[in-house]
Coordinates of C-alpha atoms and ligand atoms in Angstrom, one line a residue:
X4 CA 10.5 139.7 -127.4
X5 CA 11.1 143.2 -126.1
X6 CA 9.8 143.8 -122.6
X7 CA 6.6 145.9 -122.6
X8 CA 6.1 148.6 -119.9
X9 CA 2.8 150.3 -119.3
X10 CA 2.8 153.8 -117.9
X11 CA -0.6 155.6 -117.9
X12 CA -1.0 158.8 -119.9
X13 CA -4.4 159.7 -118.6
X14 CA -5.0 163.1 -116.9
X15 CA -5.2 161.6 -113.4
X16 CA -1.8 159.8 -113.8
X17 CA -0.3 162.9 -115.5
X18 CA -1.3 165.1 -112.6
X19 CA 0.7 162.7 -110.4
X20 CA 3.8 162.8 -112.6
X21 CA 3.3 160.0 -115.1
X22 CA 5.0 161.9 -117.9
X23 CA 8.1 162.6 -115.7
X24 CA 8.2 158.9 -114.8
X25 CA 7.9 157.8 -118.4
X26 CA 10.8 160.1 -119.4
X27 CA 12.9 158.8 -116.5
X28 CA 12.3 155.2 -117.6
X29 CA 13.3 156.1 -121.2
X30 CA 16.5 157.8 -120.0
X31 CA 17.5 155.1 -117.5
X32 CA 16.8 152.2 -120.0
X33 CA 18.9 153.9 -122.6
X34 CA 21.7 154.6 -120.1
X35 CA 21.8 150.9 -119.2
X36 CA 21.6 149.8 -122.9
X37 CA 18.3 148.1 -122.2
X38 CA 15.5 147.9 -124.8
X39 CA 11.8 148.0 -123.8
X40 CA 8.6 149.3 -125.3
X41 CA 6.7 151.9 -123.3
X42 CA 3.0 151.9 -123.9
X43 CA 1.0 154.9 -122.5
X44 CA -2.2 153.2 -121.5
X45 CA -5.2 154.6 -119.7
X46 CA -5.5 154.4 -116.0
X47 CA -6.8 151.3 -114.2
X48 CA -8.6 153.7 -111.9
X49 CA -6.6 153.0 -108.7
X50 CA -5.6 156.6 -108.4
X51 CA -3.9 156.4 -105.0
X52 CA -1.4 154.1 -106.7
X53 CA -0.7 156.3 -109.8
X54 CA 1.6 156.4 -111.6
X55 CA 1.0 152.7 -111.7
X56 CA 3.7 151.1 -113.8
X57 CA 3.1 147.6 -115.2
X58 CA 5.3 145.0 -116.9
X59 CA 3.9 142.4 -119.2
X60 CA 5.1 138.8 -118.8
X61 CA 4.0 135.4 -120.0
X62 CA 2.1 135.1 -116.7
X63 CA 0.2 138.3 -117.2
X64 CA 0.9 141.9 -116.0
X65 CA 2.6 142.8 -112.7
X66 CA 2.2 146.2 -111.1
X67 CA 4.3 148.7 -109.2
X68 CA 3.1 151.9 -107.6
X69 CA 2.9 154.7 -106.9
X70 CA 6.1 155.2 -108.8
X71 CA 8.1 158.5 -108.6
X72 CA 11.1 159.5 -110.7
X73 CA 13.4 158.7 -107.8
X74 CA 12.2 155.1 -107.8
X75 CA 13.0 154.3 -111.5
X76 CA 16.6 153.3 -111.0
X77 CA 15.9 151.1 -107.9
X78 CA 13.0 149.5 -109.7
X79 CA 15.3 148.5 -112.6
X80 CA 17.9 147.3 -110.1
X81 CA 15.2 145.1 -108.5
X82 CA 14.5 143.5 -111.9
X83 CA 11.3 145.2 -112.8
X84 CA 11.7 144.1 -116.5
X85 CA 11.5 140.5 -115.2
X86 CA 8.6 141.3 -112.8
X87 CA 11.0 141.2 -109.8
X88 CA 9.1 141.1 -106.5
X89 CA 11.8 142.5 -104.1
X90 CA 11.0 146.2 -104.5
X91 CA 8.8 147.8 -101.9
X92 CA 6.5 149.2 -104.6
X93 CA 5.8 145.7 -106.0
X94 CA 2.0 145.1 -106.0
X95 CA 1.9 141.6 -107.6
X96 CA -0.3 140.6 -110.5
X97 CA -2.3 143.7 -111.5
X98 CA -5.6 141.8 -111.8
X99 CA -5.2 140.4 -108.3
X100 CA -5.0 143.8 -106.5
X101 CA -8.1 143.5 -104.3
X102 CA -9.6 146.8 -105.6
X103 CA -9.5 145.5 -109.1
X104 CA -10.2 141.8 -108.4
X105 CA -13.5 142.7 -106.7
X106 CA -14.8 144.6 -109.7
X107 CA -17.1 143.5 -112.5
X108 CA -15.7 145.4 -115.5
X109 CA -18.1 145.4 -118.4
X110 CA -17.9 149.0 -119.6
X111 CA -14.3 149.5 -118.4
X112 CA -13.1 146.1 -119.4
X113 CA -10.3 147.4 -121.6
X114 CA -9.6 150.7 -119.8
X115 CA -6.0 150.6 -118.5
X116 CA -5.4 147.4 -120.4
X117 CA -5.0 148.4 -124.0
X118 CA -3.1 151.1 -125.9
X119 CA -6.0 153.6 -126.1
X120 CA -5.2 154.7 -129.7
X121 CA -4.5 151.3 -131.2
X122 CA -7.5 150.0 -133.1
X123 CA -5.7 146.6 -133.4
X124 CA -5.4 146.4 -129.7
X125 CA -9.1 147.3 -129.4
X126 CA -10.1 144.6 -131.8
X127 CA -7.8 142.1 -130.0
X128 CA -9.8 142.7 -126.8
X129 CA -13.3 142.2 -128.2
X130 CA -13.6 145.7 -129.6
X131 CA -16.0 146.2 -132.6
X132 CA -17.9 142.9 -131.9
X133 CA -21.0 144.8 -130.8
X134 CA -20.9 147.1 -133.9
X135 CA -20.4 144.1 -136.2
X136 CA -23.5 142.5 -134.8
X137 CA -25.5 145.8 -135.0
X138 CA -24.6 146.3 -138.7
X139 CA -26.4 143.0 -139.5
X140 CA -29.5 143.8 -137.4
X141 CA -32.7 145.7 -138.1
X142 CA -32.6 149.1 -136.4
X143 CA -35.7 148.2 -134.3
X144 CA -34.0 145.1 -133.1
X145 CA -31.0 147.1 -131.8
X146 CA -33.4 149.4 -130.0
X147 CA -35.1 146.3 -128.5
X148 CA -31.8 144.8 -127.4
X149 CA -30.9 148.0 -125.5
X150 CA -34.3 148.3 -124.0
X151 CA -34.2 144.7 -122.8
X152 CA -30.8 145.1 -121.2
X153 CA -32.4 147.5 -118.7
X154 CA -29.7 150.1 -119.4
X155 CA -30.6 153.5 -117.8
X156 CA -28.9 156.8 -118.5
X157 CA -25.8 157.1 -116.4
X158 CA -25.7 160.9 -116.8
X159 CA -27.9 161.5 -113.8
X160 CA -31.6 161.0 -114.4
X161 CA -31.5 157.2 -114.9
X162 CA -34.0 157.4 -117.8
X163 CA -34.2 154.0 -119.8
X164 CA -31.9 154.4 -122.8
X165 CA -33.9 152.0 -125.0
X166 CA -37.1 154.1 -124.6
X167 CA -35.3 157.3 -125.6
X168 CA -33.8 155.5 -128.6
X169 CA -37.2 154.3 -129.6
X170 CA -38.7 157.8 -129.6
X171 CA -35.9 158.9 -132.0
X172 CA -36.2 155.7 -134.1
X173 CA -39.9 156.3 -134.6
X174 CA -39.5 160.0 -135.5
X175 CA -39.6 160.8 -139.1
X176 CA -37.1 163.5 -140.2
X177 CA -34.5 164.3 -142.9
X178 CA -31.7 164.2 -140.4
X179 CA -31.3 162.8 -136.9
X180 CA -28.4 163.3 -134.5
X181 CA -26.5 161.4 -131.7
X182 CA -25.1 163.8 -129.1
X183 CA -22.8 162.5 -126.4
X184 CA -22.9 164.4 -123.2
X185 CA -19.2 164.5 -122.0
X186 CA -19.6 167.7 -119.9
X187 CA -19.0 165.8 -116.7
X188 CA -19.5 168.7 -114.3
X189 CA -20.2 166.7 -111.1
X190 CA -17.8 167.0 -108.3
X191 CA -16.1 163.7 -107.6
X192 CA -16.8 162.4 -111.1
X193 CA -14.2 161.3 -113.6
X194 CA -15.6 158.1 -115.3
X195 CA -16.3 159.9 -118.6
X196 CA -12.9 161.4 -118.8
X197 CA -11.2 158.1 -117.8
X198 CA -12.9 156.1 -120.5
X199 CA -12.4 158.8 -123.2
X200 CA -8.7 158.8 -122.4
X201 CA -8.3 155.1 -121.8
X202 CA -10.7 153.4 -124.3
X203 CA -11.9 156.0 -126.7
X204 CA -13.0 153.5 -129.4
X205 CA -15.7 152.1 -127.1
X206 CA -17.5 155.4 -127.1
X207 CA -17.1 155.7 -130.8
X208 CA -18.5 152.2 -131.2
X209 CA -21.4 152.9 -128.9
X210 CA -22.3 156.1 -130.8
X211 CA -22.1 154.3 -134.1
X212 CA -24.5 151.6 -132.8
X213 CA -26.8 154.4 -131.6
X214 CA -26.7 155.9 -135.1
X215 CA -27.6 152.7 -136.8
X216 CA -30.4 152.1 -134.2
X217 CA -32.2 155.4 -134.7
X218 CA -31.2 156.3 -138.2
X219 CA -28.8 159.1 -137.4
X220 CA -25.8 159.8 -139.6
X221 CA -24.1 162.4 -137.6
X222 CA -22.9 162.6 -134.0
X223 CA -21.3 165.2 -131.7
X224 CA -19.3 164.6 -128.6
X225 CA -19.6 167.7 -126.3
X226 CA -16.5 167.8 -124.0
X227 CA -15.7 170.4 -121.4
X228 CA -12.7 172.6 -122.1
X229 CA -11.1 171.5 -118.8
X230 CA -10.6 168.1 -120.4
X231 CA -7.9 168.9 -123.1
X232 CA -6.4 165.3 -123.0
X233 CA -9.8 163.7 -123.5
X234 CA -10.5 166.2 -126.4
X235 CA -7.1 165.3 -128.1
X236 CA -7.6 161.5 -127.6
X237 CA -11.1 161.5 -128.9
X238 CA -10.2 163.6 -131.9
X239 CA -7.3 161.3 -132.8
X240 CA -9.5 158.2 -132.2
X241 CA -12.2 159.6 -134.5
X242 CA -9.5 160.2 -137.2
X243 CA -8.2 156.6 -136.9
X244 CA -11.7 155.1 -136.8
X245 CA -12.7 157.1 -139.9
X246 CA -9.5 156.0 -141.8
X247 CA -10.3 152.4 -140.9
X248 CA -13.9 152.6 -142.2
X249 CA -15.4 152.2 -138.7
X250 CA -16.9 155.6 -139.2
X251 CA -17.6 157.5 -142.5
X252 CA -19.9 156.9 -145.4
X253 CA -19.9 153.1 -145.0
X254 CA -19.8 152.0 -141.4
X255 CA -17.9 148.6 -141.3
X256 CA -18.6 148.2 -145.0
X257 CA -22.3 148.5 -144.6
X258 CA -24.8 150.8 -146.4
X259 CA -25.0 153.0 -143.2
X260 CA -23.0 156.2 -142.8
X261 CA -22.0 157.8 -139.5
X262 CA -19.7 160.7 -138.9
X263 CA -18.4 162.1 -135.6
X264 CA -17.1 165.4 -134.4
X265 CA -15.8 166.7 -131.1
X266 CA -17.1 170.0 -129.8
X267 CA -15.6 171.8 -126.8
X268 CA -17.8 173.5 -124.3
X269 CA -16.6 176.6 -122.4
X270 CA -17.1 175.0 -119.0
X271 CA -20.5 175.9 -117.4
X272 CA -22.1 173.3 -115.1
X273 CA -25.5 174.0 -116.6
X274 CA -24.2 173.1 -120.1
X275 CA -24.3 169.5 -118.9
X276 CA -28.1 169.8 -118.8
X277 CA -29.1 168.4 -122.1
X278 CA -31.2 171.3 -123.6
X279 CA -28.6 173.8 -122.5
X280 CA -25.9 171.6 -124.1
X281 CA -27.9 171.6 -127.3
X282 CA -28.1 175.4 -127.3
X283 CA -24.4 175.6 -126.6
X284 CA -23.7 173.2 -129.5
X285 CA -25.8 175.4 -131.8
X286 CA -23.5 178.3 -130.8
X287 CA -26.1 179.9 -128.6
X288 CA -26.0 180.9 -124.9
X289 CA -26.1 177.8 -122.7
X290 CA -29.6 178.5 -121.4
X291 CA -32.1 175.7 -120.5
X292 CA -35.0 175.1 -122.9
X293 CA -38.4 174.3 -121.7
X294 CA -39.6 170.7 -122.2
X295 CA -41.6 169.7 -124.1
X296 CA -40.6 169.5 -126.9
X297 CA -38.3 166.6 -125.9
X298 CA -34.8 166.6 -127.5
X299 CA -35.7 163.2 -128.8
X300 CA -38.2 164.9 -131.1
X301 CA -36.9 168.4 -131.5
X302 CA -33.2 168.4 -130.3
X303 CA -30.2 169.7 -132.1
X304 CA -31.2 172.3 -134.7
X305 CA -34.8 171.3 -134.0
X306 CA -34.3 167.7 -135.3
X307 CA -34.7 164.4 -133.5
X308 CA -31.7 163.8 -131.3
X309 CA -30.5 161.1 -128.9
X310 CA -28.6 162.8 -126.0
X311 CA -26.8 160.3 -123.9
X312 CA -24.0 160.3 -121.3
X313 CA -20.6 158.9 -122.2
X314 CA -21.0 155.9 -119.9
X315 CA -24.5 155.1 -121.3
X316 CA -23.1 155.0 -124.8
X317 CA -19.9 153.2 -123.9
X318 CA -22.0 150.4 -122.2
X319 CA -23.9 149.7 -125.4
X320 CA -21.1 147.7 -127.3
X321 CA -20.9 145.0 -124.6
X322 CA -24.7 144.7 -124.6
X323 CA -24.8 144.1 -128.3
X324 CA -21.8 141.8 -128.2
X325 CA -22.9 139.6 -125.2
X326 CA -26.6 140.1 -125.4
X327 CA -29.2 141.9 -123.4
X328 CA -29.7 139.0 -121.0
X329 CA -26.0 138.9 -120.1
X330 CA -26.1 142.6 -119.1
X331 CA -29.5 142.5 -117.4
X332 CA -28.3 139.6 -115.3
X333 CA -26.2 142.0 -113.2
X334 CA -27.8 144.4 -110.7
X335 CA -30.8 144.7 -108.5
X336 CA -34.4 145.8 -108.8
X337 CA -34.8 148.2 -111.8
X338 CA -31.1 149.1 -111.7
X339 CA -29.7 146.6 -114.2
X340 CA -26.1 146.0 -115.2
X341 CA -23.0 147.6 -113.8
X342 CA -22.2 151.2 -112.6
X343 CA -18.8 152.8 -112.5
X344 CA -18.7 154.3 -109.0
X345 CA -16.2 157.1 -108.6
X346 CA -14.8 157.4 -105.1
X347 CA -13.3 160.8 -104.3
X348 CA -12.8 163.4 -101.6
X349 CA -11.2 162.6 -98.3
X350 CA -10.7 158.9 -98.9
X351 CA -7.9 156.5 -98.6
X352 CA -8.4 154.5 -101.8
X353 CA -9.8 157.0 -104.3
X354 CA -10.6 155.6 -107.8
X355 CA -13.1 154.0 -110.1
X356 CA -14.9 150.9 -109.1
X357 CA -17.2 149.3 -111.6
X358 CA -19.7 146.9 -110.0
X359 CA -23.1 145.5 -110.4
X360 CA -25.8 147.7 -108.7
X361 CA -26.5 146.5 -105.2
X362 CA -23.4 147.2 -103.1
X363 CA -24.2 149.2 -100.0
X364 CA -22.9 152.7 -99.6
X365 CA -21.0 151.5 -96.4
X366 CA -19.3 148.7 -98.3
X367 CA -18.1 151.2 -101.0
X368 CA -16.9 153.9 -98.5
X369 CA -15.4 151.8 -95.7
X370 CA -14.3 148.5 -97.3
X371 CA -13.5 149.5 -100.9
X372 CA -12.5 153.1 -100.3
X373 CA -10.8 152.2 -97.0
X374 CA -12.4 155.1 -95.0
X375 CA -11.0 158.6 -94.9
X376 CA -7.4 159.6 -96.0
X377 CA -7.2 161.7 -92.8
X378 CA -7.9 158.6 -90.7
X379 CA -10.7 160.5 -88.9
X380 CA -14.3 159.1 -88.9
X381 CA -16.4 159.5 -92.0
X382 CA -19.1 162.2 -91.3
X383 CA -20.9 162.5 -94.6
X384 CA -20.8 161.3 -98.2
X385 CA -22.3 163.3 -101.0
X386 CA -23.5 161.0 -103.7
X387 CA -24.3 162.2 -107.2
X388 CA -22.4 165.5 -107.5
X389 CA -23.2 169.0 -106.2
X390 CA -27.0 168.3 -106.4
X391 CA -26.8 165.1 -104.5
X392 CA -27.8 164.5 -100.9
X393 CA -25.3 164.1 -98.0
X394 CA -25.6 160.7 -96.5
X395 CA -24.6 160.1 -92.8
X396 CA -23.1 156.7 -91.7
X397 CA -26.5 155.8 -90.3
X398 CA -27.7 155.4 -93.9
X399 CA -24.7 153.3 -95.0
X400 CA -26.9 150.3 -95.4
X401 CA -28.5 151.9 -98.5
X402 CA -27.8 149.8 -101.6
X403 CA -26.5 151.4 -104.7
X404 CA -29.8 151.4 -106.6
X405 CA -31.7 154.3 -108.2
X406 CA -34.9 153.6 -106.3
X407 CA -33.3 152.8 -102.9
X408 CA -31.4 156.2 -103.1
X409 CA -34.6 158.0 -104.1
X410 CA -36.4 156.5 -101.2
X411 CA -33.9 158.1 -98.8
X412 CA -34.2 161.5 -100.5
X413 CA -31.0 161.1 -102.4
X414 CA -29.8 160.3 -105.9
X415 CA -27.1 158.2 -107.6
X416 CA -26.6 160.8 -110.4
X417 CA -23.4 160.1 -112.2
X418 CA -22.2 157.9 -109.3
X419 CA -19.6 160.2 -108.0
X420 CA -19.0 160.0 -104.3
X421 CA -17.3 162.8 -102.3
X422 CA -16.3 161.7 -98.8
X423 CA -16.0 164.1 -95.8
X424 CA -14.5 163.4 -92.4
X425 CA -15.8 164.7 -89.0
X426 CA -14.2 168.1 -89.5
X427 CA -16.7 169.0 -92.2
X428 CA -19.1 171.8 -91.3
X429 CA -22.5 170.9 -92.8
X430 CA -23.9 174.4 -92.6
X431 CA -21.0 175.7 -94.8
X432 CA -21.6 172.8 -97.2
X433 CA -25.4 173.6 -97.3
X434 CA -24.5 177.2 -98.0
X435 CA -22.1 176.1 -100.7
X436 CA -24.9 174.3 -102.4
X437 CA -26.9 177.5 -102.7
X438 CA -24.0 179.6 -103.8
X439 CA -22.9 177.0 -106.4
X440 CA -26.5 177.1 -107.8
X441 CA -26.4 180.9 -107.8
X442 CA -23.1 181.0 -109.7
X443 CA -24.1 178.2 -112.2
X444 CA -27.7 179.2 -112.7
X445 CA -28.6 179.9 -116.3
X446 CA -31.0 182.6 -115.0
X447 CA -34.1 181.5 -116.9
X448 CA -36.4 180.9 -113.9
X449 CA -36.9 182.8 -110.7
X450 CA -36.8 180.0 -108.0
X451 CA -33.3 179.1 -109.0
X452 CA -31.9 182.5 -110.0
X453 CA -33.2 184.4 -107.0
X454 CA -33.9 181.5 -104.6
X455 CA -30.3 180.4 -104.5
X456 CA -29.0 183.8 -103.5
X457 CA -31.7 184.2 -100.8
X458 CA -31.0 180.7 -99.6
X459 CA -27.3 181.5 -99.0
X460 CA -28.2 184.8 -97.3
X461 CA -30.7 183.1 -95.0
X462 CA -28.2 180.4 -94.0
X463 CA -25.7 183.2 -93.2
X464 CA -28.3 184.5 -90.8
X465 CA -28.7 181.0 -89.3
X466 CA -24.9 180.8 -88.8
X467 CA -24.9 184.2 -87.2
X468 CA -27.7 183.1 -84.8
X469 CA -30.2 185.6 -86.1
X470 CA -33.8 184.3 -85.6
X471 CA -32.4 180.8 -86.1
X472 CA -35.6 178.8 -86.0
X473 CA -37.5 181.2 -88.2
X474 CA -34.7 181.3 -90.8
X475 CA -34.4 177.5 -90.9
X476 CA -38.1 177.3 -91.5
X477 CA -37.7 179.8 -94.3
X478 CA -34.9 177.8 -95.9
X479 CA -37.2 174.7 -95.8
X480 CA -40.0 176.7 -97.5
X481 CA -37.6 178.1 -100.1
X482 CA -36.4 174.5 -100.8
X483 CA -39.9 173.4 -101.5
X484 CA -40.4 176.3 -103.9
X485 CA -37.1 175.5 -105.7
X486 CA -37.8 171.8 -105.8
X487 CA -41.2 172.2 -107.4
X488 CA -41.0 175.5 -109.2
X489 CA -37.6 175.3 -111.0
X490 CA -37.5 174.6 -114.7
X491 CA -34.5 172.1 -114.5
X492 CA -32.8 170.0 -112.0
X493 CA -30.1 172.6 -111.1
X494 CA -32.6 174.7 -109.2
X495 CA -34.8 171.6 -108.6
X496 CA -32.2 169.5 -106.9
X497 CA -30.2 172.1 -105.0
X498 CA -32.6 171.4 -102.1
X499 CA -31.2 167.9 -101.8
X500 CA -27.8 168.8 -100.4
X501 CA -29.3 171.6 -98.3
X502 CA -32.2 169.6 -96.8
X503 CA -30.1 166.4 -96.2
X504 CA -27.5 168.5 -94.3
X505 CA -30.2 170.1 -92.2
X506 CA -32.0 166.8 -91.6
X507 CA -29.1 164.5 -90.9
X508 CA -26.7 166.9 -89.2
X509 CA -29.0 169.2 -87.0
X510 CA -26.1 169.8 -84.6
X511 CA -24.2 171.8 -87.2
X512 CA -27.2 174.2 -87.5
X513 CA -27.6 174.6 -83.7
X514 CA -26.5 177.9 -82.0
X515 CA -22.7 178.4 -82.1
X516 CA -20.8 179.8 -79.3
X517 CA -19.8 183.0 -81.1
X518 CA -23.3 183.4 -82.5
X519 CA -24.8 182.9 -79.1
X520 CA -22.6 185.7 -77.8
X521 CA -24.0 188.0 -80.6
X522 CA -27.6 187.2 -79.8
Ligands
FMN620 C1 -27.6 171.1 -114.2 C2 -27.5 169.8 -114.8 C3 -26.2 169.3 -115.2 C4 -26.1 168.1 -115.9 N1 -24.8 167.7 -116.2 C5 -24.6 166.5 -116.9 C6 -23.3 166.1 -117.3 O1 -22.3 166.7 -117.0 N2 -23.3 164.9 -118.0 C7 -24.4 164.2 -118.3 O2 -24.2 163.1 -119.0 N3 -25.6 164.6 -117.9 C8 -25.8 165.7 -117.2 N4 -27.0 166.1 -116.9 C9 -28.2 165.3 -117.3 C10 -28.6 165.6 -118.7 O3 -29.5 166.6 -118.7 C11 -29.3 164.4 -119.4 O4 -30.2 163.8 -118.5 C12 -28.3 163.3 -119.8 O5 -27.2 163.8 -120.6 C13 -29.0 162.2 -120.6 O6 -28.2 161.1 -120.9 P1 -28.4 159.7 -120.2 O7 -29.8 159.4 -120.4 O8 -27.5 158.8 -120.9 O9 -28.0 159.9 -118.8 C14 -27.2 167.3 -116.2 C15 -28.5 167.8 -115.8 C16 -28.6 169.0 -115.1 C17 -29.9 169.4 -114.7
SF4_621 S1 -33.4 175.8 -112.6 FE1 -31.7 177.3 -112.8 S2 -30.4 176.4 -114.4 FE2 -32.4 175.4 -114.6 S3 -33.6 176.6 -116.0 FE3 -34.1 177.5 -114.0 S4 -32.6 179.2 -113.8 FE4 -31.8 177.9 -115.4

């Protein structure tokens, strides 16, 4: 059998030179008269080791990384095609790399393992089993299974997926829709992109199951324009799935039809908010709609619509395949199942780590992430994107759990972590939160549209030492107004990064030498 080499083709690996490495392997193999198949898989999510090249053997897959073009010849000299272990980039059996071995991969089980656009490979790795079961079930039983699994929306709000599905299931309408939110605007987040590029059929399968469950025959995947590779992969996967009868007028040979389409957003953070996304899908300005009515009842084109995040939908096939109890068995408290944690920022081992809820923030940052890349002490971790709170090391015992984070005035959001070392200036980061909100605000409500600008101006005064105490009190008051007076979470959650910075890092808001001189 021809040796099989895996070289990731996902955006993260491409940014680190994976295409150049793949071309170098092709050229060097041909120059040596060697024959091997090169598969462009998704990433395993160990980004500090990308491009991570793997060779398949009878004993499983062996990894090398990070591989550069200059390493290709020496890797072949060292017997890479026979999984030779003498090269300094040799990492051993892929599955035994500690960062991977410690994970519980349910949603990402195939990501990095299979050829993303091979439906045969997908089937060979348990793909379509959930949909096969769903096709034979009553819609209300599918909804019940998802409800029982305890799955909560992974897009940010953590709303129970089954309850949302039930509302759409119970609604009576001539047409219903499934909309997948793949806008993924949060800083430090890349789980949606990684799975769309590494295992696109799992999202298609999850959306088809959602369609069967609620009686929707049409779905849209709304992807940001900054994700061209994800757009191309999803479009091709939809074409393949439709040709194979997984999608189309008769899903898996059943009486149910389900069609899918990719729509590309223009890249506004607020277009990730579900009602703004629906407006954008309808070709309107991405402005937030007042709720009620809920999108579940009056969503896309005013019709009942399930809006779910990529990871929520991609977690459904394993729930249907292995059963609600299997999934529910992982996790803690009301946070059931697994969560793909994305570790980014100033960190040694940045990547995607899927685990049952319950690991502490400290374990994730220090043990799994390996601390900062700069080698300096960790000062703060922003959890949940630009609207998430900054956690100091004194809160590192907080378990990864929706309620535990809320109790500490934080949020899990889409589970993206951005790590900062002790050189970070928390006043600048608090100001950034206001200015980000000002730039991204849809402008519909005053606390967000005006408050964010006034907030940044007031923090500038604090930095300049102008009536410091009074201005800090004003910022606090403004945050209260934004939190309770904003129409959506963009304005409503901007106070989280601002107030957490002020509360946990008061020293960064104290008088500064140059400001004192000005006073
Ligand atoms: C400003 C803002 C941006 C958001 N961005 C995203 C996003 O990029 N992706 C996402 O899935 N949800 C995002 N959300 C949450 C969505 O409004 C919505 O709760 C989610 O898509 C529902 O899916 P889920 O229940 O599966 O999480 C955002 C919310 C707000 C307020
Ligand atoms: S909070 Fe901001 S983004 Fe949300 S509706 Fe109001 S102005 Fe628009």
